[in-house]
Coordinates of C-alpha atoms in Angstrom, one line a residue:
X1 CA 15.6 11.1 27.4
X2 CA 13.9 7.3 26.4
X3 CA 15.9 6.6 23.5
X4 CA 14.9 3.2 21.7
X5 CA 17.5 1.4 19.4
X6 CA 15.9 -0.2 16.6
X7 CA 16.5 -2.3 13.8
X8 CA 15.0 -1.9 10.2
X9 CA 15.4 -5.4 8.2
X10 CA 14.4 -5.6 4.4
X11 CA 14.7 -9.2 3.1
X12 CA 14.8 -7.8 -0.8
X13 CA 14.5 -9.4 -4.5
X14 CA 18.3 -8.2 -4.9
X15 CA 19.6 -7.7 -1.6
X16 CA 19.6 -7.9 2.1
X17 CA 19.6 -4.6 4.2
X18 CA 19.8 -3.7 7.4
X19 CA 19.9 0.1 8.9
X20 CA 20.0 0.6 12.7
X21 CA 18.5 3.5 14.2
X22 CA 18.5 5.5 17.4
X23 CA 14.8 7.0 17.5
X24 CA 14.1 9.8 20.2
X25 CA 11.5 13.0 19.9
X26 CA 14.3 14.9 20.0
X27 CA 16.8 13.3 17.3
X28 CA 13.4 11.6 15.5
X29 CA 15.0 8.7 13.4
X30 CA 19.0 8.8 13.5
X31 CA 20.4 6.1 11.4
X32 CA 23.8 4.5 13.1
X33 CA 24.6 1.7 10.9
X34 CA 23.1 0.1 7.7
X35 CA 24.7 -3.2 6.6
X36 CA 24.0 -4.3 3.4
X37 CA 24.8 -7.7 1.8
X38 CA 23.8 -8.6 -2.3
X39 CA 21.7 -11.8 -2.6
X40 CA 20.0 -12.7 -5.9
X41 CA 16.8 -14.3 -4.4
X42 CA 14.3 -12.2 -7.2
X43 CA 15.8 -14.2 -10.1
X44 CA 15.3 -17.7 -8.6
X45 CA 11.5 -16.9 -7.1
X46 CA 10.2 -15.0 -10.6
X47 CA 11.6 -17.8 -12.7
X48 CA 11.2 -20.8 -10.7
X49 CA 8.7 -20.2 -8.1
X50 CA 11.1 -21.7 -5.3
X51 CA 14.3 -20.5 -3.5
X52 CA 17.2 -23.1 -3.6
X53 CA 18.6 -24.7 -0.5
X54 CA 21.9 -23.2 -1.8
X55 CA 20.1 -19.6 -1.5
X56 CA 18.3 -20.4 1.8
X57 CA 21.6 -21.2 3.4
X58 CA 23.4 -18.5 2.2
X59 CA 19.9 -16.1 3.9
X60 CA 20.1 -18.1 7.1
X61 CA 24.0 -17.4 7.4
X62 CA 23.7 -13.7 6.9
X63 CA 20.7 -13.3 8.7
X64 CA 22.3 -14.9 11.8
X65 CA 25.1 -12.2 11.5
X66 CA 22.5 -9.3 11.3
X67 CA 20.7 -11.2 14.9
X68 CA 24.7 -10.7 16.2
X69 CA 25.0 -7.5 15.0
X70 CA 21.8 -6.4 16.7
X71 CA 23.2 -7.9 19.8
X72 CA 26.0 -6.0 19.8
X73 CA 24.2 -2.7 19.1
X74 CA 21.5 -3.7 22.2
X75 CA 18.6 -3.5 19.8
X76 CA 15.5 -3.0 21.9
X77 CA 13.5 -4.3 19.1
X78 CA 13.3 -5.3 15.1
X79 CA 11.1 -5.6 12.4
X80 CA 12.4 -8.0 9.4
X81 CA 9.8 -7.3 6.1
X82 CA 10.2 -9.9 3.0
X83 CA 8.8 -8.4 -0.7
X84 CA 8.2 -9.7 -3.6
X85 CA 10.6 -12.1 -4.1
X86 CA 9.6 -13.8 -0.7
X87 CA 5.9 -13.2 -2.1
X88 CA 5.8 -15.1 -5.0
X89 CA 7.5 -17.8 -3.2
X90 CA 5.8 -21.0 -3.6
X91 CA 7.7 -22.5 -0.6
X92 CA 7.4 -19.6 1.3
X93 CA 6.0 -21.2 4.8
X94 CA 8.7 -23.4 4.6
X95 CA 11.3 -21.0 4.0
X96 CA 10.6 -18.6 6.3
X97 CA 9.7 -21.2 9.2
X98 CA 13.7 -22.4 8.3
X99 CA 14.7 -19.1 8.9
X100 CA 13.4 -18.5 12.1
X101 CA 14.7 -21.8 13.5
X102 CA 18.1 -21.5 12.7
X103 CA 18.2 -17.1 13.2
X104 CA 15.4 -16.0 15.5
X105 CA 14.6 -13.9 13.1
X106 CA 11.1 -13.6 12.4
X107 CA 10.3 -12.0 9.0
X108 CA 6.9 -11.3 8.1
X109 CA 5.3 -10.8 4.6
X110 CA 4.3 -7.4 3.2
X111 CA 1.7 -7.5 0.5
X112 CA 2.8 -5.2 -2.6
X113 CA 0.2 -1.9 -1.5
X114 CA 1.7 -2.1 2.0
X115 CA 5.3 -2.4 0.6
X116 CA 5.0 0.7 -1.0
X117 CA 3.3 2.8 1.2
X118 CA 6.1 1.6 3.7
X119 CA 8.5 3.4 0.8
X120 CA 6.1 6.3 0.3
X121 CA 6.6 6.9 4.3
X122 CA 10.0 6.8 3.9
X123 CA 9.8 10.1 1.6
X124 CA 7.0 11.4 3.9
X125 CA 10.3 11.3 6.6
X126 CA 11.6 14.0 4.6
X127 CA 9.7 16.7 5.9
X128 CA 8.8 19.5 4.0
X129 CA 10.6 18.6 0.8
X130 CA 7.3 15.7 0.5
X131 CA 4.3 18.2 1.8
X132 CA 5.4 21.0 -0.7
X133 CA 5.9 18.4 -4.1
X134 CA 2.9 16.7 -3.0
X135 CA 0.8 20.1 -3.1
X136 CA 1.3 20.3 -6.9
X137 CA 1.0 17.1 -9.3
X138 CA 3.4 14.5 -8.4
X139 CA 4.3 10.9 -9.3
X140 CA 5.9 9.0 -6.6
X141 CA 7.8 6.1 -8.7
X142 CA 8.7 3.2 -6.7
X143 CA 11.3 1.2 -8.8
X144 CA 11.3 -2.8 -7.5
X145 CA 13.2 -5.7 -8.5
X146 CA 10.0 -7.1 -9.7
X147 CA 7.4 -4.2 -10.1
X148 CA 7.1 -0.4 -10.1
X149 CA 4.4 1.4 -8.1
X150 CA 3.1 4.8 -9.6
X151 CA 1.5 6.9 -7.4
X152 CA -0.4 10.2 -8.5
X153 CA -1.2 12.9 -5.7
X154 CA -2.8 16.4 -6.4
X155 CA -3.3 18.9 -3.9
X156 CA -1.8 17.0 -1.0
X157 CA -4.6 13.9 -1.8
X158 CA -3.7 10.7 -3.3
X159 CA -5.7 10.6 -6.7
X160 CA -4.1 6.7 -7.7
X161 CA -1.4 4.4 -7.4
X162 CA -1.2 1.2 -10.0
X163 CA 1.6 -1.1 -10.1
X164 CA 3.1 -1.9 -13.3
X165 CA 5.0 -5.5 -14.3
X166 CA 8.3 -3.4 -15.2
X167 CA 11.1 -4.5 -12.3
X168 CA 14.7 -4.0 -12.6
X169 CA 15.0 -7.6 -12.2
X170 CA 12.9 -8.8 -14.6
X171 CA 13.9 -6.5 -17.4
X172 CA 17.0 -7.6 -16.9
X173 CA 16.2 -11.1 -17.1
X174 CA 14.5 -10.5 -20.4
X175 CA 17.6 -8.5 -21.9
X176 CA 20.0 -11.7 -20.7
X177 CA 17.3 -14.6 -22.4
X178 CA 17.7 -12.6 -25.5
X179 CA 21.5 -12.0 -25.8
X180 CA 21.5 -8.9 -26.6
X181 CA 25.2 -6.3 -27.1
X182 CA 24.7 -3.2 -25.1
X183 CA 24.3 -1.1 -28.0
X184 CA 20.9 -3.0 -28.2
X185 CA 19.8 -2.3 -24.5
X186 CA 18.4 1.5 -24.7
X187 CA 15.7 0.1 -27.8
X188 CA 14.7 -3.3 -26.1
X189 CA 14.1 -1.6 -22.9
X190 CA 11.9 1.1 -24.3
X191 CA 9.9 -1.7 -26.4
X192 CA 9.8 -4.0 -23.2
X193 CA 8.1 -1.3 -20.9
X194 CA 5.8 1.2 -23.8
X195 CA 2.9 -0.4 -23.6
X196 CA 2.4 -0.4 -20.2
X197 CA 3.4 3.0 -19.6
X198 CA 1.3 4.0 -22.5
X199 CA -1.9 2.5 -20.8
X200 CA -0.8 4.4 -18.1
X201 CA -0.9 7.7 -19.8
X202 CA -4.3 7.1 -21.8
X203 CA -6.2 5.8 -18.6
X204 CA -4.6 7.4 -15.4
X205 CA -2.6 10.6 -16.6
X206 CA -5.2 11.8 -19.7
X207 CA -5.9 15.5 -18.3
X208 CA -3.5 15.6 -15.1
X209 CA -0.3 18.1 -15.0
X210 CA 2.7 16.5 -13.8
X211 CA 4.6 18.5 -12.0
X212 CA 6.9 16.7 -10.6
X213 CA 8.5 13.3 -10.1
X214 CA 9.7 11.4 -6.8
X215 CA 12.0 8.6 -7.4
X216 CA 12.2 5.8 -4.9
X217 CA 15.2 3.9 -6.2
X218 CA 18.6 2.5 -4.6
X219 CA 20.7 2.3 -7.7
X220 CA 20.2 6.2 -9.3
X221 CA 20.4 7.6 -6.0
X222 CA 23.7 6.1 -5.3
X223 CA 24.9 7.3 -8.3
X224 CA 23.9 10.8 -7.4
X225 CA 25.5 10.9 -4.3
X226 CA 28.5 9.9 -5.5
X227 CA 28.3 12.4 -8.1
X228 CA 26.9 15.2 -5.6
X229 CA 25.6 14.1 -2.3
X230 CA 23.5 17.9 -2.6
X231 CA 21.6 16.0 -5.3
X232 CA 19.9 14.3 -2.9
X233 CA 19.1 16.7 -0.6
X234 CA 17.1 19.0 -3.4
X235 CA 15.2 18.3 -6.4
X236 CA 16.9 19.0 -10.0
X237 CA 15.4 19.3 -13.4
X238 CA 14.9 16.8 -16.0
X239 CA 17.9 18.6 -18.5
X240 CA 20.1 17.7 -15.3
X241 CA 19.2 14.1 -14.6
X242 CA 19.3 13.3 -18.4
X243 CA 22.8 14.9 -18.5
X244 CA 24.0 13.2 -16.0
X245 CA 22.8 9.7 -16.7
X246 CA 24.2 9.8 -20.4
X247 CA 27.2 10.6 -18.6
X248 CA 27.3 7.6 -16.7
X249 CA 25.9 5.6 -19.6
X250 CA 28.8 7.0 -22.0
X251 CA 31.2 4.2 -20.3
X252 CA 30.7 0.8 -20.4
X253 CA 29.7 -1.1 -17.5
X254 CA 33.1 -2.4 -16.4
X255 CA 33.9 1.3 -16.3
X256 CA 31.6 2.8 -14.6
X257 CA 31.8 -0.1 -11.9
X258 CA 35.4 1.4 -11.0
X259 CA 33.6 4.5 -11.3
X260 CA 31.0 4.4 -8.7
X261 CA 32.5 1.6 -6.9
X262 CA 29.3 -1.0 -7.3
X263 CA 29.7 -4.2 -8.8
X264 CA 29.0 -4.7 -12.8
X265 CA 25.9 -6.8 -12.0
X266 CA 24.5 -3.6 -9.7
X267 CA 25.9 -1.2 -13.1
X268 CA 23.4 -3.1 -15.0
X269 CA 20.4 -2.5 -12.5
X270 CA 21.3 1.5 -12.5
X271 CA 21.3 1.4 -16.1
X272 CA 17.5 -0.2 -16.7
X273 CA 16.4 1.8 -13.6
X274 CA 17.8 5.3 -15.2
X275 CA 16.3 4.0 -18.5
X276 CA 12.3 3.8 -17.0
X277 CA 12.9 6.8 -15.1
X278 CA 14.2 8.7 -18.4
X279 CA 10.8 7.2 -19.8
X280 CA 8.2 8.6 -17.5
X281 CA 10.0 12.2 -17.6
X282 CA 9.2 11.8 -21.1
X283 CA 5.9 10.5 -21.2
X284 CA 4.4 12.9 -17.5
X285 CA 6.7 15.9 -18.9
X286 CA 7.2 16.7 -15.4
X287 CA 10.0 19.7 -14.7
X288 CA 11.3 18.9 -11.1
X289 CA 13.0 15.6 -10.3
X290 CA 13.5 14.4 -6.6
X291 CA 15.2 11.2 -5.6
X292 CA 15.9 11.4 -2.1
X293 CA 17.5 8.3 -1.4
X294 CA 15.4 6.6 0.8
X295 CA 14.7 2.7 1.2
X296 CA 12.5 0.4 2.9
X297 CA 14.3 0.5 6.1
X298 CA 13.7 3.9 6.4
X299 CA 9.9 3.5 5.8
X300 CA 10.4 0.3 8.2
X301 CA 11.7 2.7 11.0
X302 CA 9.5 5.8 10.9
X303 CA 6.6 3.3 11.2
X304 CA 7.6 1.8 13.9
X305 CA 8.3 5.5 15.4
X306 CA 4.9 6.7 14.5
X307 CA 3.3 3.4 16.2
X308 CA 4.2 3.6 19.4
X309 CA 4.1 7.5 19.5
X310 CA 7.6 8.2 19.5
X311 CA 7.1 10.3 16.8
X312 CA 4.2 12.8 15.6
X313 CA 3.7 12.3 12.1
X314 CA 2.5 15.8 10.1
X315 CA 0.9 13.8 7.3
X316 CA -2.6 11.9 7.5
X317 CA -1.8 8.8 6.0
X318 CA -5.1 7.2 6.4
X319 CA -6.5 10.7 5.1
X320 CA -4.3 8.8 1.6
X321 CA -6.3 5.7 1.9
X322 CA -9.6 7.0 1.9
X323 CA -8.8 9.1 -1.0
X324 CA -7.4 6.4 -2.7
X325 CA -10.7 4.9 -2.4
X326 CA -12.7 7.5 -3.4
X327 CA -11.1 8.1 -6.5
X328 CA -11.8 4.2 -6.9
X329 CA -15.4 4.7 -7.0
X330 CA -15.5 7.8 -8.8
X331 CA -14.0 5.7 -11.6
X332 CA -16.9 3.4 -11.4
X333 CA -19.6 5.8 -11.2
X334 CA -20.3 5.8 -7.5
X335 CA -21.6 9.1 -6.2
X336 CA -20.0 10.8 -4.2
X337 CA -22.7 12.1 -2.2
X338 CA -23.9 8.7 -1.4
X339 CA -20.9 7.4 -0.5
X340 CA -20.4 10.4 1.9
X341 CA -23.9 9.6 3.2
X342 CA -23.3 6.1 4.1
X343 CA -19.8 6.3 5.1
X344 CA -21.0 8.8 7.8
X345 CA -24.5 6.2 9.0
X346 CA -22.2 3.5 8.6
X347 CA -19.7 5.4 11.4
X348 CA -22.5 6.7 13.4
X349 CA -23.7 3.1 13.8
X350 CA -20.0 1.8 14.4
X351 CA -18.9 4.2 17.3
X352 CA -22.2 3.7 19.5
X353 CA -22.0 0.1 19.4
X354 CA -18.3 0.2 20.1
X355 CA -18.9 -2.0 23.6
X356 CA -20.4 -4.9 22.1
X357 CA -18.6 -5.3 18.7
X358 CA -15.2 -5.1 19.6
X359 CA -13.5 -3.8 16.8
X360 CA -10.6 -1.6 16.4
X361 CA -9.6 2.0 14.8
X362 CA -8.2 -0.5 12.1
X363 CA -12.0 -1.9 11.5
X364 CA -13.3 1.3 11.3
X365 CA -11.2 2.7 8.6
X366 CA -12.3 -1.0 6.5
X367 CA -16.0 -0.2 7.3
X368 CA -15.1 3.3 5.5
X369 CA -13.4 2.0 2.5
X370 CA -16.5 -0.8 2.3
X371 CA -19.1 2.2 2.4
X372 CA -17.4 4.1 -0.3
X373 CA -16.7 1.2 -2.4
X374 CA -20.6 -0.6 -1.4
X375 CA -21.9 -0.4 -5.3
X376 CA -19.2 -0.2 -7.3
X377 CA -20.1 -3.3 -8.9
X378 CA -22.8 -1.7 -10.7
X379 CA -20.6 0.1 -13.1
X380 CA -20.4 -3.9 -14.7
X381 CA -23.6 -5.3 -13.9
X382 CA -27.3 -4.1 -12.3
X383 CA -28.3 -8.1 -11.6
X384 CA -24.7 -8.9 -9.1
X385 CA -23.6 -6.1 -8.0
X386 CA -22.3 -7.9 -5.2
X387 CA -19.8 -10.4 -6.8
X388 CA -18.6 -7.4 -9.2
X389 CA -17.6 -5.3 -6.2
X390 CA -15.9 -8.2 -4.7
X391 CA -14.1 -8.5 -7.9
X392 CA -13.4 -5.0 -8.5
X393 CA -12.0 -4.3 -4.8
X394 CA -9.5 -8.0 -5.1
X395 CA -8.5 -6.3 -8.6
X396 CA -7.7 -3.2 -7.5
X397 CA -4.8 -1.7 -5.4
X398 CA -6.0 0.4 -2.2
X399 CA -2.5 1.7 -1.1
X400 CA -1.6 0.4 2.4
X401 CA -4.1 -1.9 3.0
X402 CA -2.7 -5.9 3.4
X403 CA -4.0 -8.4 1.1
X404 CA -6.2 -9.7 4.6
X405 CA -7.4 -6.2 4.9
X406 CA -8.3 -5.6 1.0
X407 CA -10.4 -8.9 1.6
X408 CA -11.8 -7.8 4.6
X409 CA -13.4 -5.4 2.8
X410 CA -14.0 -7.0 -0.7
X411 CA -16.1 -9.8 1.2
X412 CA -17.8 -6.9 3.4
X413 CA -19.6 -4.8 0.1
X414 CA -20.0 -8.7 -1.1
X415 CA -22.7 -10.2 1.7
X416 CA -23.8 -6.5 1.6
X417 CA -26.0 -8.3 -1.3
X418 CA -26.2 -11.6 -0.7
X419 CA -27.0 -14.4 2.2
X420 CA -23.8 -14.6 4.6
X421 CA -22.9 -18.1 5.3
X422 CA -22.7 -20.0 8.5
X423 CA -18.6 -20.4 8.9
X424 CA -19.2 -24.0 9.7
X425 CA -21.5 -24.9 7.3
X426 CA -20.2 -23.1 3.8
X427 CA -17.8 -20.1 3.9
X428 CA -15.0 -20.6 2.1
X429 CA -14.0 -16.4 1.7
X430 CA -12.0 -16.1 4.7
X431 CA -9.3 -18.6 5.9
X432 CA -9.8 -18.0 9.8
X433 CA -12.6 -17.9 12.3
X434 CA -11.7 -14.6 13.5
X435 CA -11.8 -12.2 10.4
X436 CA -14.7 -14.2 9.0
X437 CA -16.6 -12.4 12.4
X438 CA -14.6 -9.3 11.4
X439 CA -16.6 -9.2 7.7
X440 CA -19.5 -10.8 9.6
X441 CA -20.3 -7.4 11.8
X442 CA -18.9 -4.9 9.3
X443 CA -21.8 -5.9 6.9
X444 CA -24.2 -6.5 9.4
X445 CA -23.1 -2.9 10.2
X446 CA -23.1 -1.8 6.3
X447 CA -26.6 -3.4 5.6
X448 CA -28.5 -1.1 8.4
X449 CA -26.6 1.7 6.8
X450 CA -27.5 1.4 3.4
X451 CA -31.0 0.5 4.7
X452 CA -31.3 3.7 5.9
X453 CA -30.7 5.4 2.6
X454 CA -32.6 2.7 0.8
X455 CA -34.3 5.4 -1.6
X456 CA -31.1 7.2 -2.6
X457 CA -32.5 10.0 -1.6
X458 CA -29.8 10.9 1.5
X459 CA -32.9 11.4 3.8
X460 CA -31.2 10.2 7.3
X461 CA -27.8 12.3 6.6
X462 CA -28.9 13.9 10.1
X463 CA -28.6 10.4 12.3
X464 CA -27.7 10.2 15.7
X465 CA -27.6 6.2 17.6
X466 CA -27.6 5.1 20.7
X467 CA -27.4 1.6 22.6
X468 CA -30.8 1.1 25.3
X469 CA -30.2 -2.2 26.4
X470 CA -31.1 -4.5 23.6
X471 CA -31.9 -2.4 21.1
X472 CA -30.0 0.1 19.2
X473 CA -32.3 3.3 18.5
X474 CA -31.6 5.6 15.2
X475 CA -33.4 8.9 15.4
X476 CA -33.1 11.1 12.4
X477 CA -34.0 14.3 11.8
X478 CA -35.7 14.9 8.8
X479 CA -39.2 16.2 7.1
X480 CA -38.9 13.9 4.6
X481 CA -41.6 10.6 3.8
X482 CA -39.4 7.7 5.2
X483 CA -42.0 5.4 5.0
X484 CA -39.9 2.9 2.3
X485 CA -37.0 3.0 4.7
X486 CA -39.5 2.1 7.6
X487 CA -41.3 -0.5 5.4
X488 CA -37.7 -2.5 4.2
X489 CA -35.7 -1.6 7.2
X490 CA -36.5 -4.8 8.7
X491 CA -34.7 -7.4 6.2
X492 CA -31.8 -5.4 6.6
X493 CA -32.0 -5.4 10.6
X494 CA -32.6 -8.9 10.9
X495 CA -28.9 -9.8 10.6
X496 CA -27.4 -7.1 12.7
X497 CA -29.5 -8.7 15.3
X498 CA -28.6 -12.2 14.7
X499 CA -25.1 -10.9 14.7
X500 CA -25.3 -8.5 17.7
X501 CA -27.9 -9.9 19.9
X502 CA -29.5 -6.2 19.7
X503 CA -32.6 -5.0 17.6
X504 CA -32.2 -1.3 15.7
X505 CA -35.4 0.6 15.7
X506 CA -36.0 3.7 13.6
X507 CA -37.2 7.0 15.9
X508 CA -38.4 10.0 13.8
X509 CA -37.9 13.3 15.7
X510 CA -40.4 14.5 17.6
X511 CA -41.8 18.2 16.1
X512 CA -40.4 17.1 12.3

């Protein structure tokens, strides 16, 4: 039996981790080791923008032992993710060029959305636990050193996610700047993160039930486990978790360090986490309560397993994205219908021109998320809806997409409506050559699409395509007047030829 040894690395705002895992079809991901080693790089990057040479030594050092340690272990292969404190790093190409010259390692950037869907995988691991929560109205809350990511799913489909300016790490720099005694902490904290939850409730959870809550948290689940490792394992309700965090919070922090083993400064983290969770029980109202334990590595790991087919995953991930993104234009007013009708031309288009565009499973899911999304700009304005949707789409969070990939697709729905410039002459969108040609055939791809369907009227919904040597024939099969589609189908051709080298031609049915 092929089994790979791998190694998760998660360069965090409070710490550095590392788990080690066999992964086999048989024992699917089987965690060995998991060093961990505390390193305050969040406070330095949220306050100052820069990591100290002090702080980029100390990174260097410890990340050469993790590249022995994998050496010992005979790691066939490693992935090495920095968050948010790497993110907002205003030296980060610097940084992270240091650290592969003096370790080997190579770590690359996650953008927040593909952070936490990383996290979100990690409780998809779980099994059946996930599928059954996720069936009834859940919150996944993903507790960071400098942000939490709430995630609403109903009926097995991801209905939002937003991301909300309340990490650990900068509450707690707040509660330090202001000097506070602990008998202070409980009020400050709820003042410091109200309002945001509040716009939370009004414009995201106004109507939903709340079944339950999944917690994605290293701090509280430690504290479980030392308290019951069974805690872990199974959900418990919210009487139980609020019992058991006043008893840890009855002792001071000194105390309950000796307590739980953890240093002070780590107490203090568990408190504020325990404190937001305590929060959103109250304001969802939610009865069950899971926090399985998982971290980053974990979602770092069954990635990897999933991508090279080592393991079968029972959840549709992407199936998450696209609703994501429908629920994105259903808040804008974009029908449903339409979206459904272009997504599927759009597709149609994509697949039988597949040997002279290039483009990947990857592209194809963007050209889906740029069909849904195509006129969302309209719920601000009628006269640019182009420059709204490109606004709307950067603005918003589409759960696992990269900040690349968001543009991709922001830029797409974008020259959808306006003249696409020459990349040597005026395109200042995309930073490379090779995505600019990336959003250069998805909307020369989008425009026939949405030319198709120019009336609203979902006339072509019965398209088939195929390639004849240079041009690219649509027959559809309807009994409808399509004589404004034939009459403006041209303007909307013209650049899918320039881009393709190949002319689309509209070929009504014979006997319709």
């Amino acid at each position: 039996m092929d089994v790979k040894t791998f190694a998760a690395i998660d360069v965090g705002s409070y710490e550095l981790s590392m788990k080690i895992f066999e992964i086999s079809p048989k024992e699917k991901l089987k965690e060995i080791d998991h060093i961990r080693h505390r390193i305050d790089l969040g406070t330095e990057t949220y306050t100052t923008g820069k990591l100290s040479h002090e702080k980029v030594d100390e990174l260097c050092r410890v990340l050469g032992e993790y590249a022995g340690i994998m050496k010992s272990y005979k790691v066939s292969d490693y992935k090495a993710y920095g968050t948010s404190a790497i993110r907002e790093m205003g030296n980060r190409s610097i940084v992270l060029e240091q650290i592969k010259m003096r370790t080997g390692i190579r770590i690359d950037v996650l953008s927040n959305s593909e952070q936490r869907f990383l996290d979100y995988k990690a409780v998809a691991s779980k099994g059946e636990s996930f599928h059954w929560l996720i069936s009834n109205g859940t919150a996944i809350i993903d507790i960071g050193g400098g942000s939490i990511q709430v995630s609403l799913f109903d009926k097995d489909s991801l209905v939002t996610t937003q991301n909300l300016r309340l990490g650990i790490l900068l509450i707690r720099e707040q509660l330090i700047k202001l000097k506070l005694k602990p008998s202070q902490y409980a009020e400050i904290i709820e003042e410091i993160c109200s309002g945001q939850i509040e716009v939370l409730e009004k414009l995201y959870l106004k109507g939903k039930k709340i079944d339950n809550i999944i917690v994605v948290d290293e701090y509280i689940s430690y504290a479980l486990a030392k308290k019951n490792r069974s805690y872990l394992d199974n959900y418990i309700d919210g009487d139980t978790y609020r019992d058991l965090m006043e008893e840890i919070q009855s002792h001071s922090l000194t105390e309950i360090g000796k307590l739980m083993q953890m240093p002070e400064e780590s107490i203090f983290l568990l408190y504020i986490s325990s404190m937001l969770v305590t929060k959103f029980l109250q304001t969802m109202g939610a009865g069950k309560l899971w926090i399985p334990g998982v971290t980053l590595c974990d979602g770092i790991g069954y990635e990897y397993a999933e991508k090279n087919k080592i393991l079968v995953t029972t959840h549709d991930f992407e199936k998450d994205i696209i609703d994501c993104t429908q629920n994105i234009s259903k808040r804008y007013m974009g029908s449903k219908k339409r979206g459904e009708t272009l997504e599927k031309i759009a597709l149609t288009i994509f697949d039988s021109v597949k040997k002279i565009h290039g483009l990947k499973k990857r592209e194809r899911l963007l050209l889906r998320l740029a069909a849904l999304l195509h006129d969302c700009g309209k719920y601000i304005t009628m006269t640019n809806v182009g420059e709204a949707s490109y606004e709307i789409v950067m603005s918003t969070e589409i759960i696992g997409l990269s900040h690349a990939e968001r543009e991709i697709v922001a830029n797409v729905v974008r020259y959808n409506y306006r003249d696409f410039s020459h990349y040597d002459s005026d395109w200042t969108g995309i930073p490379d050559r090779q995505t600019y040609l990336t959003v250069a055939k998805l909307t020369a791809i989008l425009r026939v699409a949405v030319g198709l369907d120019r009336s609203h009227k979902e006339k072509f919904r019965d398209i088939t395509a195929s390639l004849r040597d240079r041009e690219l024939l649509l027959t559809v099969n309807t009994s409808s007047d399509i004589t404004l589609e034939k009459g403006l189908f041209s303007t909307r051709a013209v650049f899918f030829e320039e881009i393709f080298n190949v002319t689309p031609v509209i070929k009504r049915k014979r006997g319709v």
